[in-house]
PDB file of C-alpha atoms in Angstrom:
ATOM      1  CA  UNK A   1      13.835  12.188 -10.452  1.00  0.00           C
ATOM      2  CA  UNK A   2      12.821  12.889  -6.983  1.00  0.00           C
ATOM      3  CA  UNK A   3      11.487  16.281  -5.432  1.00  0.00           C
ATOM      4  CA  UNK A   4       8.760  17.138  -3.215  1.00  0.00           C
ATOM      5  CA  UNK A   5       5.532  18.190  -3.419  1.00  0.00           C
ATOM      6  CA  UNK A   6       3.532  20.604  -0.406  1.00  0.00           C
ATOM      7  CA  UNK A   7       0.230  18.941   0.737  1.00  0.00           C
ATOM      8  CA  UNK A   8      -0.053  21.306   3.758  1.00  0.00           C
ATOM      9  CA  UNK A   9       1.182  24.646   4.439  1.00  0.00           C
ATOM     10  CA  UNK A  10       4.051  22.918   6.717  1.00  0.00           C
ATOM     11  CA  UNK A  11       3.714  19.328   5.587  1.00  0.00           C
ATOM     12  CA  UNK A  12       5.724  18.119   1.974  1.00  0.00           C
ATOM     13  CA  UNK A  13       5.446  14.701   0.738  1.00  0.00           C
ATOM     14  CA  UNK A  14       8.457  13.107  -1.322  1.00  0.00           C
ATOM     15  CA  UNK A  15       7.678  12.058  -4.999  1.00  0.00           C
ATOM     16  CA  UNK A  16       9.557   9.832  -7.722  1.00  0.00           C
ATOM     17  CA  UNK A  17       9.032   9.885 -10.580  1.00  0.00           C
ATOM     18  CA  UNK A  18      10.585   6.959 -13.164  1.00  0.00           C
ATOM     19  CA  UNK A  19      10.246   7.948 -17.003  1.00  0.00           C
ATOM     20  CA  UNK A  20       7.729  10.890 -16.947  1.00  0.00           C
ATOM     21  CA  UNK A  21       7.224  10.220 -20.745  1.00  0.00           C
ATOM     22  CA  UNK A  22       6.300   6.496 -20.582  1.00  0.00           C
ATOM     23  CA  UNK A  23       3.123   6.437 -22.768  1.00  0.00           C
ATOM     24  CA  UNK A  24       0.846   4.563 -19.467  1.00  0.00           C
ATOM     25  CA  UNK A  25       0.807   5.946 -15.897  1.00  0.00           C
ATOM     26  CA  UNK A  26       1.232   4.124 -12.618  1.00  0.00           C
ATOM     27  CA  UNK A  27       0.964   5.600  -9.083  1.00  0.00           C
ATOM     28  CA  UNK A  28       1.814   3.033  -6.268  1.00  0.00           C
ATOM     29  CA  UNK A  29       1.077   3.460  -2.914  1.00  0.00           C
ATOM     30  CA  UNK A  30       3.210   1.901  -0.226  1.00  0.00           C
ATOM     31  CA  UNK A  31       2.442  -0.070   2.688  1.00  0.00           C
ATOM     32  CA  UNK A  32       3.079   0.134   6.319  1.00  0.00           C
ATOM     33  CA  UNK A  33       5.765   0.475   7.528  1.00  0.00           C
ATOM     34  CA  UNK A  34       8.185   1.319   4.133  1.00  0.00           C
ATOM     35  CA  UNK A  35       8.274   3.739   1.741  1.00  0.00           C
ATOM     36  CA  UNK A  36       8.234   4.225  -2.435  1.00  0.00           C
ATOM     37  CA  UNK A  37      11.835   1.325  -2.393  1.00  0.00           C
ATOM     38  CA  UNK A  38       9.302  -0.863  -1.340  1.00  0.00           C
ATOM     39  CA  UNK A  39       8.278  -0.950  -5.397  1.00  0.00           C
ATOM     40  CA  UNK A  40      12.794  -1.379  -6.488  1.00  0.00           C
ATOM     41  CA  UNK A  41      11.649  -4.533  -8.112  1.00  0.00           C
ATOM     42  CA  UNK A  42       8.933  -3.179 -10.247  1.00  0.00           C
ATOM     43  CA  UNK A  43      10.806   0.080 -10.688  1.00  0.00           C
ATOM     44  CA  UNK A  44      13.485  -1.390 -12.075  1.00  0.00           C
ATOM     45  CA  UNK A  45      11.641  -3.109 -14.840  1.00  0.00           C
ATOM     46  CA  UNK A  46       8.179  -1.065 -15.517  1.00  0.00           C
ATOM     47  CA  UNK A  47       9.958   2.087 -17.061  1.00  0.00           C
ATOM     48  CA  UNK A  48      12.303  -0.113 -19.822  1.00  0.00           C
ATOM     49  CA  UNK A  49       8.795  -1.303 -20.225  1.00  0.00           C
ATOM     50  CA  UNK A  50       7.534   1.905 -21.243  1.00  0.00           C
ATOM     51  CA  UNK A  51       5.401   2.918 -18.475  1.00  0.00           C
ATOM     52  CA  UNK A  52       5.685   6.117 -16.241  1.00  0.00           C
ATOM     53  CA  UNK A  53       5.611   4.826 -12.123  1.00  0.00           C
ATOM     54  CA  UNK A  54       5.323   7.450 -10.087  1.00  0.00           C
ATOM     55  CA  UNK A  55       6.378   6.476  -6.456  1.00  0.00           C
ATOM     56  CA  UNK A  56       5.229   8.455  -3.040  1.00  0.00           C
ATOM     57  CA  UNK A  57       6.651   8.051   0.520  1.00  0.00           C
ATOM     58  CA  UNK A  58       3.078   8.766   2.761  1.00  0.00           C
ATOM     59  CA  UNK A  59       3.560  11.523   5.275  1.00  0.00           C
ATOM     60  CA  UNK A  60       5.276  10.216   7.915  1.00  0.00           C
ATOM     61  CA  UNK A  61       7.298   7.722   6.480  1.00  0.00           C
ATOM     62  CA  UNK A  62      10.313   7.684   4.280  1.00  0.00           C
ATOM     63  CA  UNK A  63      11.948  10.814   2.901  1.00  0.00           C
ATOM     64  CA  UNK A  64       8.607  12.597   3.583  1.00  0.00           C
ATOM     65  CA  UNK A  65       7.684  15.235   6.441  1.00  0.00           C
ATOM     66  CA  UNK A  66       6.882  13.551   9.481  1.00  0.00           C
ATOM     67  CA  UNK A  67       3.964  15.961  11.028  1.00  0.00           C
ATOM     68  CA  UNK A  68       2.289  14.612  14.291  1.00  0.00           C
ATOM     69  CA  UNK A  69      -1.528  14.499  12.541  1.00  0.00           C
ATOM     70  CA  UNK A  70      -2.954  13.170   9.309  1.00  0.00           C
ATOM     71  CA  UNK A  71      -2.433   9.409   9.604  1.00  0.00           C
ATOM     72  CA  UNK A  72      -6.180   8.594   8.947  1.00  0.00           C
ATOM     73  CA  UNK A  73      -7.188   7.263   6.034  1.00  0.00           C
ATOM     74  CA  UNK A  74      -9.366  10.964   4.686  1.00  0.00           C
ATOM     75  CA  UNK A  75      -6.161  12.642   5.168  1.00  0.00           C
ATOM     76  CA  UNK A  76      -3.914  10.187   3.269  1.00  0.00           C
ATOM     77  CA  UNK A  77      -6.521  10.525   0.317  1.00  0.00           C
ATOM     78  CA  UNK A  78      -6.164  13.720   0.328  1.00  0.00           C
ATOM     79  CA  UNK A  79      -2.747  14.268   0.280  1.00  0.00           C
ATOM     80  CA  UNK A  80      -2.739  11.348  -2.835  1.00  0.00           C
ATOM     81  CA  UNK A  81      -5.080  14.260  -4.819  1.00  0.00           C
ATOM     82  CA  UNK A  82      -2.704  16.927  -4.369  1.00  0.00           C
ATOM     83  CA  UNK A  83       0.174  14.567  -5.886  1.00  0.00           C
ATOM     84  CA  UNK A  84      -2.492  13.938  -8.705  1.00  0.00           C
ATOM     85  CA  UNK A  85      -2.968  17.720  -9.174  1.00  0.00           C
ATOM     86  CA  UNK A  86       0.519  18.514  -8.868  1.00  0.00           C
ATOM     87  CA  UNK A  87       1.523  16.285 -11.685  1.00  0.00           C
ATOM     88  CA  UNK A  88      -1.724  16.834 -13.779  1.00  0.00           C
ATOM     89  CA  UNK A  89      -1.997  12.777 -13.516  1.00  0.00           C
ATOM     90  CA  UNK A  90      -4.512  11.634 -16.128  1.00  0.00           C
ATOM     91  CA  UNK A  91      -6.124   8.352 -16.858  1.00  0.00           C
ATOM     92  CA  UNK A  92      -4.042   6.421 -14.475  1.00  0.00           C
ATOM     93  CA  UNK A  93      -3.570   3.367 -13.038  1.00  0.00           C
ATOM     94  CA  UNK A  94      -3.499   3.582  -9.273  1.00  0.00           C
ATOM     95  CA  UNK A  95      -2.036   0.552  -7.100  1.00  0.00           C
ATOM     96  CA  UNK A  96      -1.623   0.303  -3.549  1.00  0.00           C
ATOM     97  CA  UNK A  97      -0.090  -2.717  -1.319  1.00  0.00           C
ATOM     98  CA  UNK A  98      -1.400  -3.241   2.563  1.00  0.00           C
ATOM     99  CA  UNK A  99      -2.494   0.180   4.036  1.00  0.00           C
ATOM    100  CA  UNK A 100      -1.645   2.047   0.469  1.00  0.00           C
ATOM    101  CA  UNK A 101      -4.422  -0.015  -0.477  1.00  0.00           C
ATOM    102  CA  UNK A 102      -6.491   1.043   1.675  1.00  0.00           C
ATOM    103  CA  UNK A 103      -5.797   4.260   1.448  1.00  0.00           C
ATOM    104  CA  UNK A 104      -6.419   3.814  -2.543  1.00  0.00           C
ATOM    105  CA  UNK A 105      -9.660   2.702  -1.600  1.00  0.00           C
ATOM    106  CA  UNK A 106     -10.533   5.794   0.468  1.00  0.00           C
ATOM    107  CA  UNK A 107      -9.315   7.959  -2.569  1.00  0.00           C
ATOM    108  CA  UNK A 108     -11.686   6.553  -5.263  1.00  0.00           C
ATOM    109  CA  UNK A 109     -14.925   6.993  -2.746  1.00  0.00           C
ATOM    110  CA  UNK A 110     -13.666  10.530  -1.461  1.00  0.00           C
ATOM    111  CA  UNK A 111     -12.187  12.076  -4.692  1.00  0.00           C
ATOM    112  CA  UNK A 112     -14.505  10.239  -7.093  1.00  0.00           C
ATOM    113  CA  UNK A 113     -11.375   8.244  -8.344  1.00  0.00           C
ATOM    114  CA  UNK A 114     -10.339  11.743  -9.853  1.00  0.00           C
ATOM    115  CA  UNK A 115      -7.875  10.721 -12.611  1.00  0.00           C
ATOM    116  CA  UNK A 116      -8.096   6.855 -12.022  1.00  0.00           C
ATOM    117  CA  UNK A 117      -8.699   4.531 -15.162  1.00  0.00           C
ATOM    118  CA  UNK A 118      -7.734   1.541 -13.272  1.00  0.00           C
ATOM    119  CA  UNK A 119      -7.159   0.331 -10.153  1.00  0.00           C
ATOM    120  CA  UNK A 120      -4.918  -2.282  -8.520  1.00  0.00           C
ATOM    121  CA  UNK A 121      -4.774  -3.680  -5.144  1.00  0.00           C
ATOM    122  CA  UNK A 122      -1.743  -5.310  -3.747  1.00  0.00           C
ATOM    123  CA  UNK A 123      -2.342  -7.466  -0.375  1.00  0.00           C
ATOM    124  CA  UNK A 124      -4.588  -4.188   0.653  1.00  0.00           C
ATOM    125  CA  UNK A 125      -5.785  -3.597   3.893  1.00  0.00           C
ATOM    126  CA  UNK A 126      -9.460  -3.872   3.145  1.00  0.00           C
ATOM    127  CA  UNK A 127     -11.804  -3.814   4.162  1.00  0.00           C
ATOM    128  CA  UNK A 128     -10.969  -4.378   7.610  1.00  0.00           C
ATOM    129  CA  UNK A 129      -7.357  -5.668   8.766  1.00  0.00           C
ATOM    130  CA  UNK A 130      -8.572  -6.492  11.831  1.00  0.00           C
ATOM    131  CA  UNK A 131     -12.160  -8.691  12.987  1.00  0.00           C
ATOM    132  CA  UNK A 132     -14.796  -7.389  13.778  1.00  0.00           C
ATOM    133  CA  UNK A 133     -18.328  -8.736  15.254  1.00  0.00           C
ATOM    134  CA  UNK A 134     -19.777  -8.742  11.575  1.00  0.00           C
ATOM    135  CA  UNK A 135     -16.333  -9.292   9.790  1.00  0.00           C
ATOM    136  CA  UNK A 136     -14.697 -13.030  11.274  1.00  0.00           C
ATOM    137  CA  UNK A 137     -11.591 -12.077   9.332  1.00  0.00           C
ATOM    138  CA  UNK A 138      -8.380 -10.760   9.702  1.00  0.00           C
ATOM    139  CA  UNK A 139      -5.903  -9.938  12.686  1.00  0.00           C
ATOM    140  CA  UNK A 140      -7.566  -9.989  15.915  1.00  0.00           C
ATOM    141  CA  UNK A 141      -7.558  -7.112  17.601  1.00  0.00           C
ATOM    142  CA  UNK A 142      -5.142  -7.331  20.652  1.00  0.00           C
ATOM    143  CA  UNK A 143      -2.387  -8.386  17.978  1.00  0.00           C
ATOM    144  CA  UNK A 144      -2.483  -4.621  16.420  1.00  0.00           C
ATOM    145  CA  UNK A 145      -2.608  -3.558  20.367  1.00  0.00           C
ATOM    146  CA  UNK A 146       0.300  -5.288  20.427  1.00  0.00           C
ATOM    147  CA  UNK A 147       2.233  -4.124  17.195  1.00  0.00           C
ATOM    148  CA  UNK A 148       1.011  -0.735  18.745  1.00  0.00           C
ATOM    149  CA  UNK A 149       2.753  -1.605  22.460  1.00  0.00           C
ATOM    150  CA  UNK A 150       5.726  -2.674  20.683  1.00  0.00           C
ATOM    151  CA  UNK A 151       6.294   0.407  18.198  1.00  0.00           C
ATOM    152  CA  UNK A 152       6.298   2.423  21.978  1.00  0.00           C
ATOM    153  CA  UNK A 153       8.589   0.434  24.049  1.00  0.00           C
ATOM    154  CA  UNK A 154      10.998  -1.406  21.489  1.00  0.00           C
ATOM    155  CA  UNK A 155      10.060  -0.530  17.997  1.00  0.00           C
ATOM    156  CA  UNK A 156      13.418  -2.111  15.712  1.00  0.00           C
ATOM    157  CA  UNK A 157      12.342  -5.446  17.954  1.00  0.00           C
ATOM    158  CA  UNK A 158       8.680  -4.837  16.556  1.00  0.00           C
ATOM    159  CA  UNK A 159      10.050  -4.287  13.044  1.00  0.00           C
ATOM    160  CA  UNK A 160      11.967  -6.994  12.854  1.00  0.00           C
ATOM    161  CA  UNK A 161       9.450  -9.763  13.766  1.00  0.00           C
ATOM    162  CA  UNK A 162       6.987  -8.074  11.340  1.00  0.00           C
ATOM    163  CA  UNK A 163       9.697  -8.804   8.445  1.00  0.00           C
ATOM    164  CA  UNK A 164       9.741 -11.864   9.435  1.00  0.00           C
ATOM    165  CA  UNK A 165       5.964 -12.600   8.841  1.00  0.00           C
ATOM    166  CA  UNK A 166       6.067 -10.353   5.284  1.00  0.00           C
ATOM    167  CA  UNK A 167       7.462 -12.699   2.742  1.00  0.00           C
ATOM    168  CA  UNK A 168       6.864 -16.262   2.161  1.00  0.00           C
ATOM    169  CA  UNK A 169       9.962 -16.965  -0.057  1.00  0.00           C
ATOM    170  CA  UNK A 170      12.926 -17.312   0.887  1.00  0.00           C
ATOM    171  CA  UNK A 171      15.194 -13.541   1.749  1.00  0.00           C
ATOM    172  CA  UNK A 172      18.383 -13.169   2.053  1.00  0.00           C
ATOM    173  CA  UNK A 173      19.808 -11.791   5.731  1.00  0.00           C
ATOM    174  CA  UNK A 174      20.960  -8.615   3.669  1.00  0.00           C
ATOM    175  CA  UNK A 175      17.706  -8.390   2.063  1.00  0.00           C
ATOM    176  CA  UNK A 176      15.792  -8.587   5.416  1.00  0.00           C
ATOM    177  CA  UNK A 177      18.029  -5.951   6.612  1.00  0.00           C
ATOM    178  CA  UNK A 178      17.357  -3.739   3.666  1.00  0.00           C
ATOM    179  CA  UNK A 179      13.371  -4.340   4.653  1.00  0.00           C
ATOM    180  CA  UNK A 180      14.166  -3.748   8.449  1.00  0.00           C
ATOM    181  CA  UNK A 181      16.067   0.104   7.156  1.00  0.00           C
ATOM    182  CA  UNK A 182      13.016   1.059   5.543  1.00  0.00           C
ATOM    183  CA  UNK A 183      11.237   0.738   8.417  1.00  0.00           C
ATOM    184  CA  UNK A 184      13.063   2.896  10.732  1.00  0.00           C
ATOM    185  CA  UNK A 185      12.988   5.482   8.077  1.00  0.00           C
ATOM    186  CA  UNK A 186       9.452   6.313   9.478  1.00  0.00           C
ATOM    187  CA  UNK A 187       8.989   8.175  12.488  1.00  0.00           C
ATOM    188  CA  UNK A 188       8.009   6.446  15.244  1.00  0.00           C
ATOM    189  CA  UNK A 189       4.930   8.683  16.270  1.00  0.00           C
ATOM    190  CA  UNK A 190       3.174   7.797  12.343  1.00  0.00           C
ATOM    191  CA  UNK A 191       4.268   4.076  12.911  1.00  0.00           C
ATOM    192  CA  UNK A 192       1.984   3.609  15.756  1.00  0.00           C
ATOM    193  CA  UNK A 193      -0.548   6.133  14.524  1.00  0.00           C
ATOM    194  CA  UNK A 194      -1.311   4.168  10.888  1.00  0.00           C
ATOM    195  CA  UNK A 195      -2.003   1.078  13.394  1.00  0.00           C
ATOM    196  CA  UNK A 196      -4.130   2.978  15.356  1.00  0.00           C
ATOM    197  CA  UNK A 197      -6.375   3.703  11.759  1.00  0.00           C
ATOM    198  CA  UNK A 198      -6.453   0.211  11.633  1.00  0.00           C
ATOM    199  CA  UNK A 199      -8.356  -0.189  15.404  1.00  0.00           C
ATOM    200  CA  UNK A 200     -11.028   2.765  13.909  1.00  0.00           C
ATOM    201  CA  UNK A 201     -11.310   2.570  10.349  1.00  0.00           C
ATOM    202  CA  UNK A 202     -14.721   1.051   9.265  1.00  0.00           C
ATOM    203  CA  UNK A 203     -16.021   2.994   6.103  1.00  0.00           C
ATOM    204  CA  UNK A 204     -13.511   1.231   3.852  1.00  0.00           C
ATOM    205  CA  UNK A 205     -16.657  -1.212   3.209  1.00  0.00           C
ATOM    206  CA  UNK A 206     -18.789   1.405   2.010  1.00  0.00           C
ATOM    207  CA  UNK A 207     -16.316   2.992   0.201  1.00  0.00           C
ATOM    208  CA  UNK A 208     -15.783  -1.085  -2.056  1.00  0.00           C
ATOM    209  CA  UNK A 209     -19.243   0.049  -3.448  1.00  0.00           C
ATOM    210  CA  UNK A 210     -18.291   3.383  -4.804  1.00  0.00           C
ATOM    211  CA  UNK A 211     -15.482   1.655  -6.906  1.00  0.00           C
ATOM    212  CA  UNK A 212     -16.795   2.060 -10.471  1.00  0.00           C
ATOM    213  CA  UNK A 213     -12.992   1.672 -12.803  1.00  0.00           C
ATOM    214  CA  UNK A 214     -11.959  -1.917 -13.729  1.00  0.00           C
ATOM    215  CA  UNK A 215     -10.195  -3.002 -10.436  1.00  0.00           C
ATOM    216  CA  UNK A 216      -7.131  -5.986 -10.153  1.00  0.00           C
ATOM    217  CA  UNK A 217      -6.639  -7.825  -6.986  1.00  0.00           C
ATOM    218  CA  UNK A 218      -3.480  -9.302  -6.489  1.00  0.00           C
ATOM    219  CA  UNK A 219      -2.657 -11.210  -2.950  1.00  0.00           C
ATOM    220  CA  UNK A 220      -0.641 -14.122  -1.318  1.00  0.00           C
ATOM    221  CA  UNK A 221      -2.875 -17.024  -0.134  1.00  0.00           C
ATOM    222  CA  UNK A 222      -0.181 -17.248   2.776  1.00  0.00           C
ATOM    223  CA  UNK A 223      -0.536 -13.329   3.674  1.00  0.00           C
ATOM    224  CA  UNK A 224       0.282 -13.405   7.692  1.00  0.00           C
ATOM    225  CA  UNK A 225      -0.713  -9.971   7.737  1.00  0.00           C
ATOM    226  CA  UNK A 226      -4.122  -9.419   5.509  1.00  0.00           C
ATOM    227  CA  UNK A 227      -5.109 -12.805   5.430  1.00  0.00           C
ATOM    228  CA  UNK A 228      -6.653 -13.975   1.815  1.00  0.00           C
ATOM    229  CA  UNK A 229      -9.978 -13.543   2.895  1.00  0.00           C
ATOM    230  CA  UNK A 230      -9.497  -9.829   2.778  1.00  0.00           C
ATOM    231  CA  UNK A 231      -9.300 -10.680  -1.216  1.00  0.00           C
ATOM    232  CA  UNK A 232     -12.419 -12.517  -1.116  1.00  0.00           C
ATOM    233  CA  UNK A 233     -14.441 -10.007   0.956  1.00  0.00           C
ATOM    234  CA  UNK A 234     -12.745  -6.889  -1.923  1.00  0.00           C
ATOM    235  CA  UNK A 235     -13.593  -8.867  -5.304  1.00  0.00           C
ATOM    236  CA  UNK A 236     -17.192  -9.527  -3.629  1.00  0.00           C
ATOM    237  CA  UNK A 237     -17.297  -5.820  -3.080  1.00  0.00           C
ATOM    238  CA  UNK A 238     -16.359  -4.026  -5.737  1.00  0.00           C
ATOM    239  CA  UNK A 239     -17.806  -4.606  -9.189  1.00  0.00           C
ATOM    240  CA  UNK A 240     -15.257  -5.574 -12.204  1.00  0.00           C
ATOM    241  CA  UNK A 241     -12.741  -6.675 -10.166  1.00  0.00           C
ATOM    242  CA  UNK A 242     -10.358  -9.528 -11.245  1.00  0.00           C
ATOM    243  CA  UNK A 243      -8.958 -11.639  -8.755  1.00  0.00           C
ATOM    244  CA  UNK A 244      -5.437 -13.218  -9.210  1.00  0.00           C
ATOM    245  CA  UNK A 245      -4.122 -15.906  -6.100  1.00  0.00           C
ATOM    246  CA  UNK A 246      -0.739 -15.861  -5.866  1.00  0.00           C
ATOM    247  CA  UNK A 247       0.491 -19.269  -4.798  1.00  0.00           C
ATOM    248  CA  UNK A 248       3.889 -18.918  -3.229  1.00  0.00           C
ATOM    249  CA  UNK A 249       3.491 -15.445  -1.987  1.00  0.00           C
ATOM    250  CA  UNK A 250       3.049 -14.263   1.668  1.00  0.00           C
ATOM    251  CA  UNK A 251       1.997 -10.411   2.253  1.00  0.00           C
ATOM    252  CA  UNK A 252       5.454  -9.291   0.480  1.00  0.00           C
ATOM    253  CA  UNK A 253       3.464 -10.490  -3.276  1.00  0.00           C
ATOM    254  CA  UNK A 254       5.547  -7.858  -4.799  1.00  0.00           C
ATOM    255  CA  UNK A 255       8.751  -9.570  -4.452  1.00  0.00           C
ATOM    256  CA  UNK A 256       7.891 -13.406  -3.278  1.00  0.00           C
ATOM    257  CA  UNK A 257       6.730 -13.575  -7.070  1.00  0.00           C
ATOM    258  CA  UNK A 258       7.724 -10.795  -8.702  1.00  0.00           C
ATOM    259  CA  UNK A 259       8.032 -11.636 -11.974  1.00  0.00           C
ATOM    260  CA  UNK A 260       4.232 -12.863 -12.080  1.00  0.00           C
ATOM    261  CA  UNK A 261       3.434  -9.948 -10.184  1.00  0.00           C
ATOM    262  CA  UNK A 262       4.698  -7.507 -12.738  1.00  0.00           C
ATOM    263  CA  UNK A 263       3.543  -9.845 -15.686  1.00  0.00           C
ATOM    264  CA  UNK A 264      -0.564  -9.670 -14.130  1.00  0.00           C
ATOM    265  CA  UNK A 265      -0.211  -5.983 -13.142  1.00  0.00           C
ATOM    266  CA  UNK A 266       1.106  -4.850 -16.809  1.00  0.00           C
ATOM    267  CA  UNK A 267      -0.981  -7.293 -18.651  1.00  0.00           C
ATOM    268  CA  UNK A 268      -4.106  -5.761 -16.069  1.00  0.00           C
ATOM    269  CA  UNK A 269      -3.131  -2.245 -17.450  1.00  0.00           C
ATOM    270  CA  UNK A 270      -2.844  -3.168 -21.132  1.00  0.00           C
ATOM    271  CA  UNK A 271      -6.334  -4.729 -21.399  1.00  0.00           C
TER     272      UNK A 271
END
């Protein structure tokens, strides 16, 4: 069932939600630059399952409004708590991939992880994607500048050669197509803007600390786009975290291994 749900007076963010009477809760949080599909492979499975997933496009991308503010990671948050509030979301497990990890970060610090039980993290953005002078990992700056560049001057070229750094397996052509849709599905202006939160955003590595709910890490030791280390620096930083390697899995872990991926996350929720 999809519909939409206001988080501004003129800004409405798209919501599905898969078996609203599955006895267990999951919200997932996308990652730049897709939308709630991103999750088909778990969707498809979770809810015979017996769990309730709950699937958002973020402003700006998707079937969502596409305002020209908001793409920083306070605003995000916030719009995640009026989803939360909308659906009266209780003791629930909240999982992000890339930036929707990062942005599931900034909710637990800035709402208190209202309504969270658990939390998952899926190749997240945290707590820096790029370096920085006391951080040696991740992308280095100028390549973000020019993901940035590229959204402005050519941005299906830009798409396509960041599919082709996602997965690690194998994809079919039609499968990288189906990838390369999703992307244009966002609007152009939120595309560069996210990648511009990535340049400024620093408080994600307070915010580890303020993580207090049992907390699963899940990410592809050949991520191309938050490189393992990002893993590493997260399970150091937040306290009761698990951390699970995936072997064969690049930054697309929810579908290079998907059937591990939904075995750990389930198995995760059900402890």
């Amino acid at each position: 069932m999809g519909f939409y749900i206001k988080v501004e007076s003129d800004v409405k963010i798209y919501v599905e939600d898969l078996n609203p009477s599955g006895c267990k809760t999951i919200l997932f949080l996308h990652g730049w630059p897709a939308d709630h599909t991103m999750f088909e492979y778990q969707f498809n499975q979770l809810p015979n399952m017996g769990y309730r997933c709950v699937g958002i496009d973020q402003r700006g991308f998707g079937k969502s409004d596409k305002p020209w503010t908001g793409y920083d990671y306070d605003t995000l948050s916030d719009d995640i708590r009026c989803v939360v509030d909308a659906l009266d979301l209780h003791d629930f497990t909240l999982g992000g991939h890339s930036t929707g990890g990062a942005i599931a970060i900034r909710y637990m610090a800035r709402h208190q992880g209202y309504g969270v039980s658990k939390l998952a993290l899926f190749a997240a953005a945290a707590p820096s994607l790029i370096q920085r002078p006391y951080f040696p990992y991740g992308l280095k700056r100028e390549d973000v500048i020019k993901i940035i560049q590229g959204t402005n001057t050519d941005r299906p070229e830009m798409l396509r050669e960041f599919g082709d750094t996602f997965f690690f397996q194998h994809v079919t052509q039609a499968f990288s197509d189906w990838f390369f849709q999703m992307g244009l599905q966002a609007a152009g202006w939120s595309t560069a803007a996210i990648a511009n939160t990535w340049l400024d955003e620093e408080k994600l590595f307070e915010d580890l600390e303020k993580i207090h709910v049992p907390t699963l890490i899940l990410h592809g030791i050949h991520d191309k786009v938050c490189l393992f280390p990002l893993a590493l620096a997260q399970h150091d930083g937040i306290r009761n975290s698990i951390l699970v390697p995936f072997k064969f899995s690049g930054h697309g872990v929810f579908y290079d291994e998907r059937d591990e991926f939904n075995k750990e996350l389930t198995k995760f929720i059900e402890e």
